[in-house]
Each structure stands twice: as C-alpha cells, then as structure tokens.
PDB file of C-alpha atoms and ligand atoms in Angstrom:
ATOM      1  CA  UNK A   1    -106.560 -39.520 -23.616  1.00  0.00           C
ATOM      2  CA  UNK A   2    -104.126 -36.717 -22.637  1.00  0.00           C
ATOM      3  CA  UNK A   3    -103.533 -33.981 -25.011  1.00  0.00           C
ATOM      4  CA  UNK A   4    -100.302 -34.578 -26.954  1.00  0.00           C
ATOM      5  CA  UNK A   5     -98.036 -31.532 -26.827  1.00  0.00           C
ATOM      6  CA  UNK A   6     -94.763 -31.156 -29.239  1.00  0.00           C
ATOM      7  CA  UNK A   7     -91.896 -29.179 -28.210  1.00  0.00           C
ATOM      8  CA  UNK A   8     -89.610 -28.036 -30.654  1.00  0.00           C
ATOM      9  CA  UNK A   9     -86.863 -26.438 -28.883  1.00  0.00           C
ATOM     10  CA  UNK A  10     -82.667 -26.696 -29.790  1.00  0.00           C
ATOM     11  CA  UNK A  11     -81.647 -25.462 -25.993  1.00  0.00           C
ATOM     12  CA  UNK A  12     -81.697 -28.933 -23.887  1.00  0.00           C
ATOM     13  CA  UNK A  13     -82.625 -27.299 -20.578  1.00  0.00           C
ATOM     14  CA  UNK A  14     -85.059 -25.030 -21.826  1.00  0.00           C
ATOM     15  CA  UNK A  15     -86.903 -28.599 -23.643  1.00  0.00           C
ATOM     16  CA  UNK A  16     -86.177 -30.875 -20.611  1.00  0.00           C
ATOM     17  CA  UNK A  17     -87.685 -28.294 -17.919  1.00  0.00           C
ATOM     18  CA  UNK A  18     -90.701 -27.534 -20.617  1.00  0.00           C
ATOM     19  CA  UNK A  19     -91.240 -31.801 -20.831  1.00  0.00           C
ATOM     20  CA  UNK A  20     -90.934 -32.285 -17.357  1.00  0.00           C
ATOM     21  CA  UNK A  21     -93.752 -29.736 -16.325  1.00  0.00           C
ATOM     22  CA  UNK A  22     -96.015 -30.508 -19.133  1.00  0.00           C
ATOM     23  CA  UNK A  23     -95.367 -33.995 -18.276  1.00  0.00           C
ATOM     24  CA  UNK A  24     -96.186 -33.272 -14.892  1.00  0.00           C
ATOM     25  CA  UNK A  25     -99.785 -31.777 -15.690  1.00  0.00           C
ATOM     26  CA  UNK A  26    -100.325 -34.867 -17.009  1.00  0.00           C
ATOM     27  CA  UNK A  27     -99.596 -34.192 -21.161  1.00  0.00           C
ATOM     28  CA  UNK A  28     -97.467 -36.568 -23.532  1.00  0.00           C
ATOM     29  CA  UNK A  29     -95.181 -34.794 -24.674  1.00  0.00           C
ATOM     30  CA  UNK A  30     -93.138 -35.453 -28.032  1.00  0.00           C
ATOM     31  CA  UNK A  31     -89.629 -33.329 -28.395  1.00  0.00           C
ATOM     32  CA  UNK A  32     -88.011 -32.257 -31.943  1.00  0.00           C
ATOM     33  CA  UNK A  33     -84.710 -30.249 -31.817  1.00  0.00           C
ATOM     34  CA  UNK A  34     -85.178 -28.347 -35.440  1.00  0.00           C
ATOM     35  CA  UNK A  35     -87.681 -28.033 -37.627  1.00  0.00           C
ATOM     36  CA  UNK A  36     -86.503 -31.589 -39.523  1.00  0.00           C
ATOM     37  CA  UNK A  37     -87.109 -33.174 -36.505  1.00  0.00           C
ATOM     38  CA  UNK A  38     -90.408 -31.718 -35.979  1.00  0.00           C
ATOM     39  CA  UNK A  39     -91.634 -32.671 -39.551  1.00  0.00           C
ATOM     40  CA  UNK A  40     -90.020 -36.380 -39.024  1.00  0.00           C
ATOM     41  CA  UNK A  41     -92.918 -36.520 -35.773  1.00  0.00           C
ATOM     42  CA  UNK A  42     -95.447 -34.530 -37.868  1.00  0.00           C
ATOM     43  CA  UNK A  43     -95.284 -37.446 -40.386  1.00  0.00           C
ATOM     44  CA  UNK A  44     -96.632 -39.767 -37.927  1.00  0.00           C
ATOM     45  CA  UNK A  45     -98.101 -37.816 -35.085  1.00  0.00           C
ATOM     46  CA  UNK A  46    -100.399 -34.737 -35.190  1.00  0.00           C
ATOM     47  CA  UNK A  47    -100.032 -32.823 -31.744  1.00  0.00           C
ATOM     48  CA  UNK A  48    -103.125 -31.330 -30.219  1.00  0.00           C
ATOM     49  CA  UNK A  49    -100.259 -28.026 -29.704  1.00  0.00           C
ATOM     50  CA  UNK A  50     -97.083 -27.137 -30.602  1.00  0.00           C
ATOM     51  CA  UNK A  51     -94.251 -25.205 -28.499  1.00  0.00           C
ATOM     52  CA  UNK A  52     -91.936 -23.862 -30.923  1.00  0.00           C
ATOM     53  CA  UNK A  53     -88.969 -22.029 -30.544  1.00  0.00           C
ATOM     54  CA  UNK A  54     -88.645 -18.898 -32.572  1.00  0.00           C
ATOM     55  CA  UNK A  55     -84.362 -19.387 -33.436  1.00  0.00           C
ATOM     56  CA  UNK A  56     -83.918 -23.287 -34.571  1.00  0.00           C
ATOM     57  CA  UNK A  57     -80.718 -24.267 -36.275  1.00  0.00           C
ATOM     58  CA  UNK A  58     -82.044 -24.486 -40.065  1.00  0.00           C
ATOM     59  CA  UNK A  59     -85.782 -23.302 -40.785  1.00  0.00           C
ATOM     60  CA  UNK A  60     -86.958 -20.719 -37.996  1.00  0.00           C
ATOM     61  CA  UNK A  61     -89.699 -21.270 -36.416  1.00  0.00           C
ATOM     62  CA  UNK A  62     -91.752 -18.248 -38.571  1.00  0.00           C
ATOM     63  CA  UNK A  63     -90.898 -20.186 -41.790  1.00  0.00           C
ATOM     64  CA  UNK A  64     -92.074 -23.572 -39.561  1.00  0.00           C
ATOM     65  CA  UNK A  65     -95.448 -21.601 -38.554  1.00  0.00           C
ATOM     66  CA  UNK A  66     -95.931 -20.708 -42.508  1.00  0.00           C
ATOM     67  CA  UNK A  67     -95.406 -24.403 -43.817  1.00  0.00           C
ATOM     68  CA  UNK A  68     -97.546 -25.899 -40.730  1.00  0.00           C
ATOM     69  CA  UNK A  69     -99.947 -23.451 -41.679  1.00  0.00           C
ATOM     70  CA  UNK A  70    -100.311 -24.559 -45.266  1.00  0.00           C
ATOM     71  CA  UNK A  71    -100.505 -28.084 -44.523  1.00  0.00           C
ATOM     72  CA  UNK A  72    -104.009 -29.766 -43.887  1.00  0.00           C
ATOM     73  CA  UNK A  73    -102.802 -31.674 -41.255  1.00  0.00           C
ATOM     74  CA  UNK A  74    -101.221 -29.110 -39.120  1.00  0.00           C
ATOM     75  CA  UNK A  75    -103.460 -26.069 -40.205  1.00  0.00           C
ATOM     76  CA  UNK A  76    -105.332 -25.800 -37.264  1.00  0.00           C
ATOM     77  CA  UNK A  77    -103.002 -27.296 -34.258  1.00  0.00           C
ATOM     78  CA  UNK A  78    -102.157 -24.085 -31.787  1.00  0.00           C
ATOM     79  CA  UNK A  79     -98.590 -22.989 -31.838  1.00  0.00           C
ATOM     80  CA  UNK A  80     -97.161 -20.847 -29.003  1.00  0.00           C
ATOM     81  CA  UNK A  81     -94.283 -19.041 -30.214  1.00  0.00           C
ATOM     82  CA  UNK A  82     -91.411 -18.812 -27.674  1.00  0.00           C
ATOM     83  CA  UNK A  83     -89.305 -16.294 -28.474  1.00  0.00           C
ATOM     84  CA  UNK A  84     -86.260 -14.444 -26.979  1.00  0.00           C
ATOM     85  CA  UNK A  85     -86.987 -11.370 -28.789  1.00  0.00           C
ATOM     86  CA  UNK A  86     -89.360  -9.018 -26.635  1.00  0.00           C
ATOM     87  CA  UNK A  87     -89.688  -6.474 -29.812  1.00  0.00           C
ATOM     88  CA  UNK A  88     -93.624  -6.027 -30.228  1.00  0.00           C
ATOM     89  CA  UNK A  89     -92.709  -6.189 -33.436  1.00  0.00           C
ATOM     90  CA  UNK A  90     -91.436  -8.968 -34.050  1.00  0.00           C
ATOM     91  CA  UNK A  91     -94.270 -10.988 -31.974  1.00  0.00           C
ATOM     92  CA  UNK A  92     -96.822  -8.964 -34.139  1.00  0.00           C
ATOM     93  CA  UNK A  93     -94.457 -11.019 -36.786  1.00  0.00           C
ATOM     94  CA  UNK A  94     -95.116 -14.134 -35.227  1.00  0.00           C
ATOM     95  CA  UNK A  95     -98.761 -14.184 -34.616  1.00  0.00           C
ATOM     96  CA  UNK A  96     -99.522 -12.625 -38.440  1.00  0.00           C
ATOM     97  CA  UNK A  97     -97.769 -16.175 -39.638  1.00  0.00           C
ATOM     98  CA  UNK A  98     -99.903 -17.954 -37.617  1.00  0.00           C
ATOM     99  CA  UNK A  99     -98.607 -18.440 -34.344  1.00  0.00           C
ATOM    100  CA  UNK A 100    -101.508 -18.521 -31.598  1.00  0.00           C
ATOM    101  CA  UNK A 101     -99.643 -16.924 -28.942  1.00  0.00           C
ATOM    102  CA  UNK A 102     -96.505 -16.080 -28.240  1.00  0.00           C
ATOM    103  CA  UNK A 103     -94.105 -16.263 -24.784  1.00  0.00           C
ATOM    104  CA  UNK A 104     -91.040 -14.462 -24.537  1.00  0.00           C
ATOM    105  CA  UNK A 105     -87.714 -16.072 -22.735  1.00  0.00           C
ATOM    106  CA  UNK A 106     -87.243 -16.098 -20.044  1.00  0.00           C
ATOM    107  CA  UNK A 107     -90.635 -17.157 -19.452  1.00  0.00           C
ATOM    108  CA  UNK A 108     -91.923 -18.581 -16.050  1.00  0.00           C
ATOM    109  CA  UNK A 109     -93.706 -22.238 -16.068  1.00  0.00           C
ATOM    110  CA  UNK A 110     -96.761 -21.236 -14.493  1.00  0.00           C
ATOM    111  CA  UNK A 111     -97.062 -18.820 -17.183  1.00  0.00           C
ATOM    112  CA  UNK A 112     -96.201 -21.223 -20.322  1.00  0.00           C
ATOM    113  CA  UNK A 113     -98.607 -23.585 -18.237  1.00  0.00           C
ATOM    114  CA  UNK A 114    -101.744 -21.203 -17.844  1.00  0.00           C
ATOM    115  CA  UNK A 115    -100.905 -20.538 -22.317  1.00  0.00           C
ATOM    116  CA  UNK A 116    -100.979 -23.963 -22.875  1.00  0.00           C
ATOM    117  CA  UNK A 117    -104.246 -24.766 -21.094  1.00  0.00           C
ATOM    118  CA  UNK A 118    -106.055 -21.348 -22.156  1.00  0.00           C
ATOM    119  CA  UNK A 119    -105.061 -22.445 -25.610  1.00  0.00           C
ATOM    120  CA  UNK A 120    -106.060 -25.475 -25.577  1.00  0.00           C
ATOM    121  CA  UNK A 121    -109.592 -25.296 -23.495  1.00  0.00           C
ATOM    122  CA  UNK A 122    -109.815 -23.042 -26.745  1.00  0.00           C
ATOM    123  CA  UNK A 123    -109.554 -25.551 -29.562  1.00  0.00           C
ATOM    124  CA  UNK A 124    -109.711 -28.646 -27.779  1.00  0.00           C
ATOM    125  CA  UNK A 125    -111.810 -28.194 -24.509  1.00  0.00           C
ATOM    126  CA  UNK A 126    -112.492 -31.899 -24.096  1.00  0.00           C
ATOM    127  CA  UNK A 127    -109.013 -32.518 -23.408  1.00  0.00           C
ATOM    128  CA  UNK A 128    -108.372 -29.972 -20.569  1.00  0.00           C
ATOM    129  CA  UNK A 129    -110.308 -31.037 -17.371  1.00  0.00           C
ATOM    130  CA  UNK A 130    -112.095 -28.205 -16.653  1.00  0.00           C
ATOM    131  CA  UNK A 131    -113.239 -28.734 -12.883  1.00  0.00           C
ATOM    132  CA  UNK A 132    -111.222 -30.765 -10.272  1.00  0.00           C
ATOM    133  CA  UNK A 133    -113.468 -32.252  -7.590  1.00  0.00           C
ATOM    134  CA  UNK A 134    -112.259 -34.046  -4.416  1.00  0.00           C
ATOM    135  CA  UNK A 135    -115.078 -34.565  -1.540  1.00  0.00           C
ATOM    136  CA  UNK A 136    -117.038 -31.410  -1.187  1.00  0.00           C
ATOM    137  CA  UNK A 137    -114.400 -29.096  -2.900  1.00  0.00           C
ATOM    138  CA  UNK A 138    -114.824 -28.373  -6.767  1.00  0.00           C
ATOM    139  CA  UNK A 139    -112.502 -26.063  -8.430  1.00  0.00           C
ATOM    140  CA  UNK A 140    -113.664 -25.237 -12.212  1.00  0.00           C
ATOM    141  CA  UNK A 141    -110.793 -24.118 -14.188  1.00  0.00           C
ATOM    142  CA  UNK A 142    -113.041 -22.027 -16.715  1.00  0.00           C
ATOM    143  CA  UNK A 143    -114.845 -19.779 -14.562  1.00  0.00           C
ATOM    144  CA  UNK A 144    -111.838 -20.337 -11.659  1.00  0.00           C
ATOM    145  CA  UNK A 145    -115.133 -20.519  -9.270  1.00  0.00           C
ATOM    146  CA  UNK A 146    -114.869 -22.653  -5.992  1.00  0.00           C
ATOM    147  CA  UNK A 147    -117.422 -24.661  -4.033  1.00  0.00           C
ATOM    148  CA  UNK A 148    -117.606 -26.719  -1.482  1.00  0.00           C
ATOM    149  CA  UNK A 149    -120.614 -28.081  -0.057  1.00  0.00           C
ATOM    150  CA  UNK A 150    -122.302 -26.074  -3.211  1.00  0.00           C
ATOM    151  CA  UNK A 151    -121.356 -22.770  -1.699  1.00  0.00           C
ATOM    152  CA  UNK A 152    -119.235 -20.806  -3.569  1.00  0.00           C
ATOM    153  CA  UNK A 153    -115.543 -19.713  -1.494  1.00  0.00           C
ATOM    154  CA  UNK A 154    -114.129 -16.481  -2.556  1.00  0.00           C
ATOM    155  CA  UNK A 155    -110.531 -17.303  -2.464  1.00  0.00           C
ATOM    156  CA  UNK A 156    -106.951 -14.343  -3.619  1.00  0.00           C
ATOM    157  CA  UNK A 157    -106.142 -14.678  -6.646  1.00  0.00           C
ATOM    158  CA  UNK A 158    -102.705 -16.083  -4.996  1.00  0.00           C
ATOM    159  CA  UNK A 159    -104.787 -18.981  -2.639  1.00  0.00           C
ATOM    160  CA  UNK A 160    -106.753 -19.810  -6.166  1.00  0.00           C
ATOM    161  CA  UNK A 161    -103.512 -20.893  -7.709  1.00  0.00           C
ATOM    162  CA  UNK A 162    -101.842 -22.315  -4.673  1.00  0.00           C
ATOM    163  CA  UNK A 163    -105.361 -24.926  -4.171  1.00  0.00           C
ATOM    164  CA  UNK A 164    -105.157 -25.570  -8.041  1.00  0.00           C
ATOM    165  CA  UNK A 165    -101.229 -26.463  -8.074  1.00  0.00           C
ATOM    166  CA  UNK A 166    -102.195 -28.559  -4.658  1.00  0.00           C
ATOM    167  CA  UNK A 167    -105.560 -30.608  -6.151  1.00  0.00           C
ATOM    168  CA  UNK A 168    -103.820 -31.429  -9.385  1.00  0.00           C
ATOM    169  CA  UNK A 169    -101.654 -33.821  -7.658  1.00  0.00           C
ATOM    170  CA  UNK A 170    -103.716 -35.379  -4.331  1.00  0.00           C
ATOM    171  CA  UNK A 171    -101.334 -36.850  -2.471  1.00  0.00           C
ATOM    172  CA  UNK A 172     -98.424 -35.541  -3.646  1.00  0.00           C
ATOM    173  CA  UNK A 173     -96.349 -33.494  -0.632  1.00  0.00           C
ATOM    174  CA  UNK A 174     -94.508 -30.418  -1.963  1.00  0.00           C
ATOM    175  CA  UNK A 175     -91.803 -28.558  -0.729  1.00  0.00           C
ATOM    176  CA  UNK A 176     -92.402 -24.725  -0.054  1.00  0.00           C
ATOM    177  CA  UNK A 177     -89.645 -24.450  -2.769  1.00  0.00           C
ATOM    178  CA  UNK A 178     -91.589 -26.489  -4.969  1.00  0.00           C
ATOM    179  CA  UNK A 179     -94.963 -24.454  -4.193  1.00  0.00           C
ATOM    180  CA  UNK A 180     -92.983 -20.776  -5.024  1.00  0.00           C
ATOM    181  CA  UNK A 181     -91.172 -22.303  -8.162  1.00  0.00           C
ATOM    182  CA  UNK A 182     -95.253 -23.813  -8.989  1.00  0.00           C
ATOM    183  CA  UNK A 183     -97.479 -21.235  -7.950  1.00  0.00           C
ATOM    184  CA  UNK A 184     -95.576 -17.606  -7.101  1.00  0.00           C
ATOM    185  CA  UNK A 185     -93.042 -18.563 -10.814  1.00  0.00           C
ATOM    186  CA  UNK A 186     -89.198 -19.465  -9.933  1.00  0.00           C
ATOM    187  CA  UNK A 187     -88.230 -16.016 -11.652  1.00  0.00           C
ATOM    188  CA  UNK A 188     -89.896 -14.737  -8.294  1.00  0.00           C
ATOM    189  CA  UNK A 189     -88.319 -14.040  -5.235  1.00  0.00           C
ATOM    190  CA  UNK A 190     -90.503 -14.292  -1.574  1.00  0.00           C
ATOM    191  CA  UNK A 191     -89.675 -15.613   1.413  1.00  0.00           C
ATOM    192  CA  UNK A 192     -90.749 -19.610   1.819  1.00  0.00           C
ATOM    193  CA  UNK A 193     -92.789 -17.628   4.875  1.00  0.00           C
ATOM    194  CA  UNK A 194     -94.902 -16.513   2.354  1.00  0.00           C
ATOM    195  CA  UNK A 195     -96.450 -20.183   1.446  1.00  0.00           C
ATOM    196  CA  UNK A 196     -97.353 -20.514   4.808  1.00  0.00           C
ATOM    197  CA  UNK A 197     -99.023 -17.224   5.010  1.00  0.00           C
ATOM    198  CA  UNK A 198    -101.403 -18.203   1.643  1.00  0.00           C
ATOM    199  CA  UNK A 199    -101.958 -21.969   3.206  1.00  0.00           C
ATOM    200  CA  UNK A 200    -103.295 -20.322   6.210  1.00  0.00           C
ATOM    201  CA  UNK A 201    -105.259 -17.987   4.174  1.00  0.00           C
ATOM    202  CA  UNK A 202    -106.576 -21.159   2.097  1.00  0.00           C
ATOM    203  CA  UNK A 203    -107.449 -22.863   5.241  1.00  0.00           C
ATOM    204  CA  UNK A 204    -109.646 -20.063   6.525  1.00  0.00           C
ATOM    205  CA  UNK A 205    -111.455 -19.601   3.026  1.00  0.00           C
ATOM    206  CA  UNK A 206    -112.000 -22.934   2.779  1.00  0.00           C
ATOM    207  CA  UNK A 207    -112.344 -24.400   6.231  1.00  0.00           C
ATOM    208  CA  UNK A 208    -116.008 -23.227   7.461  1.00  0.00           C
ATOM    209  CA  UNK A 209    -116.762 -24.484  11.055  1.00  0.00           C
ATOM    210  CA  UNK A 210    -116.283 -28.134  11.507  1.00  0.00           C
ATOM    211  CA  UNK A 211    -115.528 -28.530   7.879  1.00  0.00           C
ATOM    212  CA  UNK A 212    -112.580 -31.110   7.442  1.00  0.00           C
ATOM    213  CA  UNK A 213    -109.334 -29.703   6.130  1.00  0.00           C
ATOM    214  CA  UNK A 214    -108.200 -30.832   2.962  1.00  0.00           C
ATOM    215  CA  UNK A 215    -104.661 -29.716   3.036  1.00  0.00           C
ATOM    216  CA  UNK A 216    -102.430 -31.587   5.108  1.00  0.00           C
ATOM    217  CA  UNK A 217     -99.255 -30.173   6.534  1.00  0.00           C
ATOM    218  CA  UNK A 218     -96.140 -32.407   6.391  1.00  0.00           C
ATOM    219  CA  UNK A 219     -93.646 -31.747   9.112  1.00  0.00           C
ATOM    220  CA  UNK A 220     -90.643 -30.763   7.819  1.00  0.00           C
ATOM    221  CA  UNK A 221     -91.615 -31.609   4.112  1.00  0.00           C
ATOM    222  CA  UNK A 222     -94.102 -29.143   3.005  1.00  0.00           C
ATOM    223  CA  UNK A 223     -98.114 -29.403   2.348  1.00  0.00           C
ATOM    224  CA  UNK A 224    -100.320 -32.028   0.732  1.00  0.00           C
ATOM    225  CA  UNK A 225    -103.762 -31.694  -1.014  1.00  0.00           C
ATOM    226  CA  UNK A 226    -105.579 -34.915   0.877  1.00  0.00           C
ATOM    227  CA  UNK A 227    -108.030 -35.871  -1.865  1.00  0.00           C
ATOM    228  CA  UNK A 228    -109.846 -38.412   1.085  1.00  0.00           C
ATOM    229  CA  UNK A 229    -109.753 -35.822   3.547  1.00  0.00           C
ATOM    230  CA  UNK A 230    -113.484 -36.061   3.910  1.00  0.00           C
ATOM    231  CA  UNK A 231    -113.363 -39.367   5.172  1.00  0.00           C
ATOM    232  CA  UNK A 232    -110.811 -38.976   7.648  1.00  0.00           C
ATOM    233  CA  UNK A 233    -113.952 -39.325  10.105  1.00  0.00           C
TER     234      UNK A 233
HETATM  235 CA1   CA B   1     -83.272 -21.654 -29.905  1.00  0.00          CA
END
C-alpha cells in the first residue's frame, strides 16, 4: 500500500508540480485547496502526511495545524509546513503548533522529496522502502550505504543521489534536463555536461572489473537504470 499524502495548497502550479512528483515516487496523493476542503477529505480519508500551505484563503494553515492537532484522528499524521515566509520566527511559529517540519517557497523537489520520506521513515517506516535492490546492487535509503556483490561502494554524495533518482524508476530513460531538475534541484543552474561527468563517476564506483553496467546510455535521450542488466549475459 503506498503512503497516502494530502496536499493542501490554493496556488495550482505549486499543487500540480507537488502531485506530480509525489505521484511519481510512487505516493497517492489527495489535493484540498483550503482548509474546508482539507477537512471535507479528512472526513473520509486519514493521510499518512500532510503538505500544507502556510497562507490558505479562510483558516491558515497554523489555525489548520492547531485543530488537526486536537483531533484524534489527525493528532499524530506529520505536517510539513510550506511557507513563503523565511522569518525564523515565524517557522519557530509553525513547528510550536505542531507542524513537523517546515519548507520555505521557493522550495526545490528534491528537497520537499528527501522531507517527505525522512518524515515519514519516521512515523511510518513500513511504508517508505528503505533499500532498492536490482541484481547485485542494493542501495539502503536509511543508512544511504551501497553494495554490490556484498561489498560496500563509496559513492559522492552527488553520484548517491543521481543512482537513487535512476533505480527508483528501472527502465525509465531520463533526459539530462530531467536528471538536473531530479537530482542537482531545478532552482540550480550546471551545465547538462555536468550529468555526464557524475554518470561517469557512477560507472567507475560502481563498475569493478568485468562487473556489468547497470546504467544504460540512450543516444540522444539521456541515461537509464537497467534493472536486468545482470542478465544481459
Ligand atoms: Ca497559498
């Protein structure tokens, strides 16, 4: 069962680009665009976290925090505050009414992404796959340790993310574009270059002598993680 994540959020492309990458790490995701809204889904539906927006049309999302905090149902389901404001504080504000955590707009996805998981492995850690295996390659999550073969792989902090982002999606081909806005944040500017750089880097951590290489390079698309790459022969 995927964890069930509601965003309450009144800007449309801030709650479409939040539901398309949640969606995309494989959450349901329910979306309320005031606090109304959110206690219409509430009624029926207890997430396992909420995203809430700090400025809603009618209740804000402090007074939101408060109520959700006083009901049994809702008591203990994680809410990341997003807020605009980057006053300490006011986020002090926000995590004294019982926010979990807080992100401040703009925010990048990876970042909202790595919240949402840390948050949840936190109160829910059945629902957050912690280690992603694919032939001789594991990658736990928790201790962000890879193996393959059994042997552990020092990888950059930067090649960690980049094999992560690739074996959450085997198969999937992805754009260098696609890799920066996943792995570097789309508020960050490098050259496309640089993807290649930190694939070759990958390669070399992870490719020991004969070993078969996972990541496949798709001319003039971008890079693949090839979750049968061990059988290639
Ligand atoms: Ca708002």
């Amino acid at each position: 069962m995927p964890a069930t994540i509601l965003v309450v959020e009144d800007e449309a492309d801030l709650s479409v680009l939040m539901r398309y990458n949640l969606e995309a790490e494989g959450f349901r995701v329910l979306t309320a665009e005031s606090g109304d809204e959110a206690a219409e889904i509430l009624q029926e539906t207890v997430p396992d976290l909420i995203l809430l927006d700090w400025m809603l049309p009618g209740l804000s999302g402090i007074e939101l925090t408060r109520r959700w905090r006083a009901r049994e149902e809702t008591a203990r389901v994680p809410i990341i505050m997003i807020t605009a404001r980057g006053e300490e504080e006011e986020r002090i504000r926000g995590l004294a009414t019982g926010a979990d955590d807080y992100v401040v707009k703009p925010f990048s996805v990876p970042e909202l992404l790595a919240r949402v998981q840390a948050l949840l492995r936190r109160s829910s850690p059945q629902l957050v796959t912690s280690v992603l295996k694919a032939g001789d390659l594991e990658l736990d999550r928790t201790s962000h340790r890879v193996r393959r073969s059994g042997r552990e792989v020092h990888l950059g902090p930067t090649e960690y993310r980049l094999l992560e982002y690739l074996m959450r999606h085997p198969g999937r081909v992805y754009s260098r574009e696609q890799l920066l806005d996943g792995v570097w944040g789309n508020d960050v500017y490098v050259d496309e270059r640089t993807v290649d750089v930190h694939v070759g880097r990958l390669r070399k951590a992870i490719n020991r002598g004969r070993a078969a290489d996972p990541i496949r390079t798709v001319r003039g698309a971008g890079y693949a993680f090839d979750e049968r790459f061990d059988k290639a022969g």
